[in-house]
Amino acid sequence: MREYLQKLSENKSLSQVEMKDAVRKLFSEEVTDSEIAAFLIGLKTKGETVEEIVGLVQAVREKSLTFSKKVANVMDNCGTGGDGSKSFNVSTTSAFVIAGAGIPVAKHGNRSISSKTGSADVLEYLGINLTLSPEEAEECLDEVGISFLFAPHVHPKIKNIMKVRRELKIPTIFNLIGPLTNPMELDYQLLGIYRRDLLPTFGEVLHNLGRKRAVVINGAGFMDEASLQGENHLIIVDNGSISEQILTPENVGLSSYPNEAIIGGDAMRNGEILLSVLNGEKGACRDTVLFNAGIGIYAGGKADSIVEGIAKAKESIDSGSAKQKLESLITIGEKFKKEGVV
């Protein structure tokens, strides 16, 4: 670690191979908390490169639970959090809509860190089993078309790094890479990020990680979701090409709403909002989900444009398909719980 810390202190970047080796060392018992902290601060001060982020993600995924490639064309639509918007669980709600449109969704998420209610909190309230084995999670994905991967459960060896990260009390690269560390092999991805300056970097990272198509988005008001408040900045990765786009709700036939219109609350409140959207209730929350799910359906290769993706998102909700995905995920999770009781 001394060599890598020295390089960072001299404002020199690490190669992808060096970064993988350094992060592997962070997982070992030989490295102290002080070294972990120095490494994270050194990266932050220098500024993380594409190669460093890719190497970090690869090393973290090496230490996660192992999943097979049983289901093809899998996507995730996880955001980084950290935008301070206090919105309801937009991406979690959108995941069911995307799955209802026929895209297998491996939803990677956690409890609340920067927001009031994380994806795991609201899904647990709704009755979804958070601690599935890899085999059970893959069965969910295969049979239901959606599975939830609870980050602390699928990344059991990352506790020491997370402990230091919490003690530092400042954002580090680990505040941004959560959506990239999904342990399932992803073909497609919608990644929301609260830092607009990192959009091109994360587009390059997703390209290097082999996504067939992906969208990185920073919404109006610097949300880590698509927002109906104004301009949304997107990076689109499509079979190797990377392009930029600015999108407003008017561009896709949706009404404008301020971000305050989608403020959520605790797990119960956000669960009620999620259910109201899947039950077809009109308003700002539904339109925000349509916007995000539409971009997700486009990112997942089931639409040739975002406008077409939004139309398919409407169909997913109004046909009851999205709600059925939620109900089926609850049912299969209960089955696994009963089978686990001796």
mmCIF file of C-alpha atoms in Angstrom, residues 108-222:
data_model
loop_
_atom_site.group_PDB
_atom_site.id
_atom_site.type_symbol
_atom_site.label_atom_id
_atom_site.label_comp_id
_atom_site.label_asym_id
_atom_site.label_seq_id
_atom_site.Cartn_x
_atom_site.Cartn_y
_atom_site.Cartn_z
ATOM 1 C CA HIS A 108 -29.132 -3.328 -6.406
ATOM 2 C CA GLY A 109 -29.844 -1.195 -3.334
ATOM 3 C CA ASN A 110 -29.311 -0.374 0.297
ATOM 4 C CA ARG A 111 -30.954 1.088 3.354
ATOM 5 C CA SER A 112 -31.064 4.835 3.769
ATOM 6 C CA ILE A 113 -27.639 6.474 3.797
ATOM 7 C CA SER A 114 -28.177 10.045 2.593
ATOM 8 C CA SER A 115 -31.967 9.974 2.108
ATOM 9 C CA LYS A 116 -34.757 9.337 4.602
ATOM 10 C CA THR A 117 -35.752 6.002 3.067
ATOM 11 C CA GLY A 118 -33.542 3.715 0.990
ATOM 12 C CA SER A 119 -34.765 1.120 -1.498
ATOM 13 C CA ALA A 120 -34.259 -1.680 1.036
ATOM 14 C CA ASP A 121 -36.321 0.175 3.649
ATOM 15 C CA VAL A 122 -39.368 0.623 1.410
ATOM 16 C CA LEU A 123 -39.166 -2.890 -0.067
ATOM 17 C CA GLU A 124 -38.877 -4.430 3.397
ATOM 18 C CA TYR A 125 -41.986 -2.462 4.449
ATOM 19 C CA LEU A 126 -43.824 -3.873 1.423
ATOM 20 C CA GLY A 127 -42.886 -7.416 2.472
ATOM 21 C CA ILE A 128 -40.015 -8.252 0.138
ATOM 22 C CA ASN A 129 -37.338 -10.675 1.352
ATOM 23 C CA LEU A 130 -33.976 -8.837 1.399
ATOM 24 C CA THR A 131 -31.595 -11.672 2.226
ATOM 25 C CA LEU A 132 -31.878 -14.139 -0.623
ATOM 26 C CA SER A 133 -29.080 -16.520 -1.521
ATOM 27 C CA PRO A 134 -27.561 -16.069 -4.999
ATOM 28 C CA GLU A 135 -29.535 -19.114 -6.178
ATOM 29 C CA GLU A 136 -32.802 -17.676 -4.818
ATOM 30 C CA ALA A 137 -32.097 -14.238 -6.304
ATOM 31 C CA GLU A 138 -31.449 -15.829 -9.684
ATOM 32 C CA GLU A 139 -34.674 -17.835 -9.391
ATOM 33 C CA CYS A 140 -36.546 -14.568 -8.722
ATOM 34 C CA LEU A 141 -34.998 -13.038 -11.804
ATOM 35 C CA ASP A 142 -35.774 -16.093 -13.913
ATOM 36 C CA GLU A 143 -39.352 -16.676 -12.719
ATOM 37 C CA VAL A 144 -40.562 -13.168 -11.822
ATOM 38 C CA GLY A 145 -38.338 -10.963 -13.987
ATOM 39 C CA ILE A 146 -37.057 -8.853 -11.086
ATOM 40 C CA SER A 147 -34.811 -9.491 -8.103
ATOM 41 C CA PHE A 148 -33.558 -7.281 -5.265
ATOM 42 C CA LEU A 149 -29.897 -7.472 -4.242
ATOM 43 C CA PHE A 150 -29.391 -5.967 -0.782
ATOM 44 C CA ALA A 151 -25.928 -4.383 -0.870
ATOM 45 C CA PRO A 152 -24.682 -5.356 2.643
ATOM 46 C CA HIS A 153 -25.866 -8.933 2.031
ATOM 47 C CA VAL A 154 -24.207 -9.369 -1.376
ATOM 48 C CA HIS A 155 -21.020 -7.489 -0.355
ATOM 49 C CA PRO A 156 -20.244 -9.110 3.034
ATOM 50 C CA LYS A 157 -16.498 -8.413 2.940
ATOM 51 C CA ILE A 158 -16.702 -4.643 2.539
ATOM 52 C CA LYS A 159 -17.517 -3.837 6.185
ATOM 53 C CA ASN A 160 -14.069 -2.476 7.134
ATOM 54 C CA ILE A 161 -14.006 -0.053 4.218
ATOM 55 C CA MET A 162 -17.564 1.081 4.975
ATOM 56 C CA LYS A 163 -16.645 1.640 8.629
ATOM 57 C CA VAL A 164 -13.816 3.992 7.645
ATOM 58 C CA ARG A 165 -16.006 5.708 5.061
ATOM 59 C CA ARG A 166 -18.626 6.479 7.735
ATOM 60 C CA GLU A 167 -15.982 7.740 10.155
ATOM 61 C CA LEU A 168 -14.535 10.120 7.549
ATOM 62 C CA LYS A 169 -17.923 11.862 7.281
ATOM 63 C CA ILE A 170 -17.083 13.252 3.840
ATOM 64 C CA PRO A 171 -18.082 11.895 0.419
ATOM 65 C CA THR A 172 -15.545 9.574 -1.212
ATOM 66 C CA ILE A 173 -15.574 7.457 -4.363
ATOM 67 C CA PHE A 174 -17.602 4.857 -2.429
ATOM 68 C CA ASN A 175 -20.504 7.329 -2.370
ATOM 69 C CA LEU A 176 -20.602 7.062 -6.162
ATOM 70 C CA ILE A 177 -19.772 3.481 -7.135
ATOM 71 C CA GLY A 178 -22.685 1.630 -5.513
ATOM 72 C CA PRO A 179 -24.653 1.282 -8.772
ATOM 73 C CA LEU A 180 -21.527 -0.038 -10.523
ATOM 74 C CA THR A 181 -20.874 -2.854 -8.052
ATOM 75 C CA ASN A 182 -23.983 -4.935 -8.753
ATOM 76 C CA PRO A 183 -22.648 -8.514 -8.444
ATOM 77 C CA MET A 184 -24.830 -9.799 -11.284
ATOM 78 C CA GLU A 185 -23.490 -9.494 -14.816
ATOM 79 C CA LEU A 186 -25.388 -6.572 -16.336
ATOM 80 C CA ASP A 187 -25.983 -5.976 -20.030
ATOM 81 C CA TYR A 188 -27.842 -2.680 -19.602
ATOM 82 C CA GLN A 189 -27.942 0.077 -17.008
ATOM 83 C CA LEU A 190 -29.626 3.345 -16.032
ATOM 84 C CA LEU A 191 -27.396 5.110 -13.538
ATOM 85 C CA GLY A 192 -28.446 8.302 -11.783
ATOM 86 C CA ILE A 193 -25.670 10.474 -10.356
ATOM 87 C CA TYR A 194 -25.841 13.631 -8.246
ATOM 88 C CA ARG A 195 -22.616 15.107 -9.681
ATOM 89 C CA ARG A 196 -23.104 16.487 -13.180
ATOM 90 C CA ASP A 197 -19.358 16.963 -13.672
ATOM 91 C CA LEU A 198 -18.841 13.189 -13.548
ATOM 92 C CA LEU A 199 -21.344 12.290 -16.278
ATOM 93 C CA PRO A 200 -18.711 11.781 -19.025
ATOM 94 C CA THR A 201 -16.445 9.842 -16.657
ATOM 95 C CA PHE A 202 -19.200 7.424 -15.686
ATOM 96 C CA GLY A 203 -20.219 7.033 -19.318
ATOM 97 C CA GLU A 204 -16.660 5.877 -20.078
ATOM 98 C CA VAL A 205 -16.695 3.593 -17.044
ATOM 99 C CA LEU A 206 -19.913 1.881 -18.154
ATOM 100 C CA HIS A 207 -18.486 1.458 -21.644
ATOM 101 C CA ASN A 208 -15.326 -0.113 -20.179
ATOM 102 C CA LEU A 209 -17.451 -2.411 -18.011
ATOM 103 C CA GLY A 210 -19.052 -3.787 -21.176
ATOM 104 C CA ARG A 211 -22.611 -2.445 -21.090
ATOM 105 C CA LYS A 212 -24.428 -2.897 -24.416
ATOM 106 C CA ARG A 213 -26.473 0.231 -23.746
ATOM 107 C CA ALA A 214 -26.510 2.500 -20.711
ATOM 108 C CA VAL A 215 -27.709 5.949 -19.717
ATOM 109 C CA VAL A 216 -26.092 8.096 -17.031
ATOM 110 C CA ILE A 217 -28.347 10.907 -15.868
ATOM 111 C CA ASN A 218 -28.196 14.000 -13.720
ATOM 112 C CA GLY A 219 -31.611 15.606 -13.384
ATOM 113 C CA ALA A 220 -32.815 19.165 -12.978
ATOM 114 C CA GLY A 221 -31.867 20.415 -9.527
ATOM 115 C CA PHE A 222 -28.913 17.980 -9.626
#
